mmCIF file of C-alpha atoms in Angstrom:
data_model
loop_
_atom_site.group_PDB
_atom_site.id
_atom_site.type_symbol
_atom_site.label_atom_id
_atom_site.label_comp_id
_atom_site.label_asym_id
_atom_site.label_seq_id
_atom_site.Cartn_x
_atom_site.Cartn_y
_atom_site.Cartn_z
ATOM 1 C CA UNK Z 1 -62.600 25.714 25.932
ATOM 2 C CA UNK Z 2 -59.452 23.795 26.596
ATOM 3 C CA UNK Z 3 -60.235 20.276 24.786
ATOM 4 C CA UNK Z 4 -57.735 18.304 24.612
ATOM 5 C CA UNK Z 5 -57.640 17.343 20.737
ATOM 6 C CA UNK Z 6 -56.591 14.192 20.123
ATOM 7 C CA UNK Z 7 -53.870 13.669 16.940
ATOM 8 C CA UNK Z 8 -56.251 11.629 14.811
ATOM 9 C CA UNK Z 9 -59.264 14.511 14.754
ATOM 10 C CA UNK Z 10 -55.446 17.160 13.275
ATOM 11 C CA UNK Z 11 -54.098 14.881 10.972
ATOM 12 C CA UNK Z 12 -52.576 18.610 9.814
ATOM 13 C CA UNK Z 13 -51.222 18.420 13.238
ATOM 14 C CA UNK Z 14 -49.496 15.778 12.818
ATOM 15 C CA UNK Z 15 -47.580 15.886 8.617
ATOM 16 C CA UNK Z 16 -46.585 18.939 11.001
ATOM 17 C CA UNK Z 17 -44.840 16.903 13.588
ATOM 18 C CA UNK Z 18 -43.654 14.569 10.972
ATOM 19 C CA UNK Z 19 -41.888 17.076 9.068
ATOM 20 C CA UNK Z 20 -39.657 18.636 11.705
ATOM 21 C CA UNK Z 21 -38.590 15.522 13.242
ATOM 22 C CA UNK Z 22 -36.977 14.767 10.233
ATOM 23 C CA UNK Z 23 -35.386 18.400 9.842
ATOM 24 C CA UNK Z 24 -34.401 18.269 12.677
ATOM 25 C CA UNK Z 25 -32.616 14.513 11.871
ATOM 26 C CA UNK Z 26 -30.752 16.024 8.695
ATOM 27 C CA UNK Z 27 -29.858 19.806 10.145
ATOM 28 C CA UNK Z 28 -26.215 19.563 10.998
ATOM 29 C CA UNK Z 29 -24.062 23.166 10.520
ATOM 30 C CA UNK Z 30 -22.077 22.613 7.771
ATOM 31 C CA UNK Z 31 -18.512 21.932 7.213
ATOM 32 C CA UNK Z 32 -15.560 24.476 8.626
ATOM 33 C CA UNK Z 33 -13.554 24.996 5.290
ATOM 34 C CA UNK Z 34 -17.131 25.884 4.243
ATOM 35 C CA UNK Z 35 -18.029 27.779 6.777
ATOM 36 C CA UNK Z 36 -14.242 29.536 6.426
ATOM 37 C CA UNK Z 37 -14.648 30.497 2.577
ATOM 38 C CA UNK Z 38 -17.233 32.188 2.943
ATOM 39 C CA UNK Z 39 -16.477 34.202 5.412
ATOM 40 C CA UNK Z 40 -12.432 34.783 2.749
ATOM 41 C CA UNK Z 41 -15.293 35.362 -0.056
ATOM 42 C CA UNK Z 42 -16.677 37.532 1.604
ATOM 43 C CA UNK Z 43 -14.104 39.691 2.634
ATOM 44 C CA UNK Z 44 -12.595 40.358 -1.312
ATOM 45 C CA UNK Z 45 -15.453 41.831 -2.300
ATOM 46 C CA UNK Z 46 -15.085 43.919 0.699
ATOM 47 C CA UNK Z 47 -11.950 44.891 -0.026
ATOM 48 C CA UNK Z 48 -13.090 45.481 -3.567
ATOM 49 C CA UNK Z 49 -15.663 46.805 -2.956
ATOM 50 C CA UNK Z 50 -13.318 49.804 -1.581
ATOM 51 C CA UNK Z 51 -10.783 50.082 -3.352
ATOM 52 C CA UNK Z 52 -13.815 50.799 -6.239
ATOM 53 C CA UNK Z 53 -14.924 53.473 -3.956
ATOM 54 C CA UNK Z 54 -11.759 55.024 -3.342
ATOM 55 C CA UNK Z 55 -10.501 54.761 -6.371
ATOM 56 C CA UNK Z 56 -13.591 56.988 -7.409
ATOM 57 C CA UNK Z 57 -13.011 59.585 -4.086
ATOM 58 C CA UNK Z 58 -9.775 59.883 -6.202
ATOM 59 C CA UNK Z 59 -11.047 60.849 -10.399
ATOM 60 C CA UNK Z 60 -13.653 62.758 -8.417
ATOM 61 C CA UNK Z 61 -10.769 65.383 -6.804
ATOM 62 C CA UNK Z 62 -8.365 65.051 -8.948
ATOM 63 C CA UNK Z 63 -11.006 66.247 -11.496
ATOM 64 C CA UNK Z 64 -12.001 69.193 -9.609
ATOM 65 C CA UNK Z 65 -8.473 70.117 -9.003
ATOM 66 C CA UNK Z 66 -8.186 70.424 -12.665
ATOM 67 C CA UNK Z 67 -10.949 71.903 -13.436
ATOM 68 C CA UNK Z 68 -10.680 74.699 -10.718
ATOM 69 C CA UNK Z 69 -7.331 75.440 -11.485
ATOM 70 C CA UNK Z 70 -6.709 78.851 -13.824
ATOM 71 C CA UNK Z 71 -5.757 77.772 -17.809
ATOM 72 C CA UNK Z 72 -3.283 79.130 -19.454
ATOM 73 C CA UNK Z 73 -1.509 81.894 -16.760
ATOM 74 C CA UNK Z 74 -1.439 85.143 -18.576
ATOM 75 C CA UNK Z 75 2.431 86.367 -20.723
ATOM 76 C CA UNK Z 76 4.829 87.774 -17.448
ATOM 77 C CA UNK Z 77 6.062 90.908 -17.472
ATOM 78 C CA UNK Z 78 9.179 91.774 -18.544
ATOM 79 C CA UNK Z 79 11.556 92.645 -15.210
ATOM 80 C CA UNK Z 80 12.101 96.114 -15.836
ATOM 81 C CA UNK Z 81 10.982 98.795 -18.601
ATOM 82 C CA UNK Z 82 12.970 99.031 -22.237
ATOM 83 C CA UNK Z 83 15.471 101.753 -21.615
ATOM 84 C CA UNK Z 84 13.647 105.072 -23.751
ATOM 85 C CA UNK Z 85 17.240 106.903 -24.987
ATOM 86 C CA UNK Z 86 18.437 104.755 -27.415
ATOM 87 C CA UNK Z 87 15.694 103.079 -30.418
ATOM 88 C CA UNK Z 88 16.604 100.431 -32.392
ATOM 89 C CA UNK Z 89 15.374 101.536 -35.996
ATOM 90 C CA UNK Z 90 16.133 99.509 -38.336
ATOM 91 C CA UNK Z 91 15.181 95.459 -39.077
ATOM 92 C CA UNK Z 92 15.776 93.218 -37.160
ATOM 93 C CA UNK Z 93 18.757 91.237 -38.343
ATOM 94 C CA UNK Z 94 18.936 88.012 -39.644
ATOM 95 C CA UNK Z 95 21.890 87.354 -39.524
ATOM 96 C CA UNK Z 96 24.174 85.397 -37.089
ATOM 97 C CA UNK Z 97 24.204 86.995 -33.107
ATOM 98 C CA UNK Z 98 27.173 89.478 -31.575
ATOM 99 C CA UNK Z 99 27.579 86.862 -29.137
ATOM 100 C CA UNK Z 100 27.936 83.676 -31.648
ATOM 101 C CA UNK Z 101 30.942 83.117 -32.908
ATOM 102 C CA UNK Z 102 30.786 83.188 -36.702
ATOM 103 C CA UNK Z 103 33.079 80.544 -39.439
ATOM 104 C CA UNK Z 104 35.305 82.752 -41.556
ATOM 105 C CA UNK Z 105 35.841 81.642 -45.211
ATOM 106 C CA UNK Z 106 39.135 80.361 -45.071
ATOM 107 C CA UNK Z 107 37.390 77.978 -42.612
ATOM 108 C CA UNK Z 108 39.164 80.184 -39.201
ATOM 109 C CA UNK Z 109 36.694 80.700 -36.261
ATOM 110 C CA UNK Z 110 36.428 84.432 -35.356
ATOM 111 C CA UNK Z 111 34.500 85.601 -32.915
ATOM 112 C CA UNK Z 112 32.479 89.460 -32.517
ATOM 113 C CA UNK Z 113 34.344 91.529 -31.312
ATOM 114 C CA UNK Z 114 34.316 93.630 -27.094
ATOM 115 C CA UNK Z 115 33.666 96.240 -26.447
ATOM 116 C CA UNK Z 116 34.495 98.311 -23.105
ATOM 117 C CA UNK Z 117 32.623 101.614 -23.768
ATOM 118 C CA UNK Z 118 28.565 101.524 -23.167
ATOM 119 C CA UNK Z 119 27.167 102.175 -27.449
ATOM 120 C CA UNK Z 120 26.210 104.966 -27.439
ATOM 121 C CA UNK Z 121 29.120 106.636 -26.278
ATOM 122 C CA UNK Z 122 33.172 106.549 -26.907
ATOM 123 C CA UNK Z 123 35.889 105.002 -25.115
ATOM 124 C CA UNK Z 124 37.419 108.911 -24.854
ATOM 125 C CA UNK Z 125 34.751 110.796 -23.589
ATOM 126 C CA UNK Z 126 35.111 109.929 -20.399
ATOM 127 C CA UNK Z 127 33.707 113.456 -19.171
ATOM 128 C CA UNK Z 128 36.409 114.547 -16.735
#
C-alpha cells in the first residue's frame, strides 16, 4: 500500500499545495502599532468592567446596609422622672415663657423677676 502517488493523478492535493504556497507568501505580521492599539483597547475594556463591578458591589452593600439598619429609633425617655410633689393644675400659659424678656407698653424691655427661694416655699421659713 505504499504506492507513490503521482501529482497529476490527485488534482485536489495539488490545489491544496498551491493554496498553501499562496497563503505563506501573503502571510505577514501585523504592524506593531495595530497590535499595541488592540492591547490598549482590551485593557480599557477590562478596567471599565472592573469599575462597573466595583460600583455594583458598593451599591449592593449600601442597599443591604440600609435594609438592615433599624427604622426610626424609639423616643428617648427623660433622664429624670417628673416630681410628684408639685403638679401643675392650670392650663399651660400661651404667653411668653418666664425666662424671656417682654416689651412693655412704653417700649422698655422688662425682664421677669428672679427668685432665690425654691418654688412652693417662702424665703422667711428656713426651718431654724
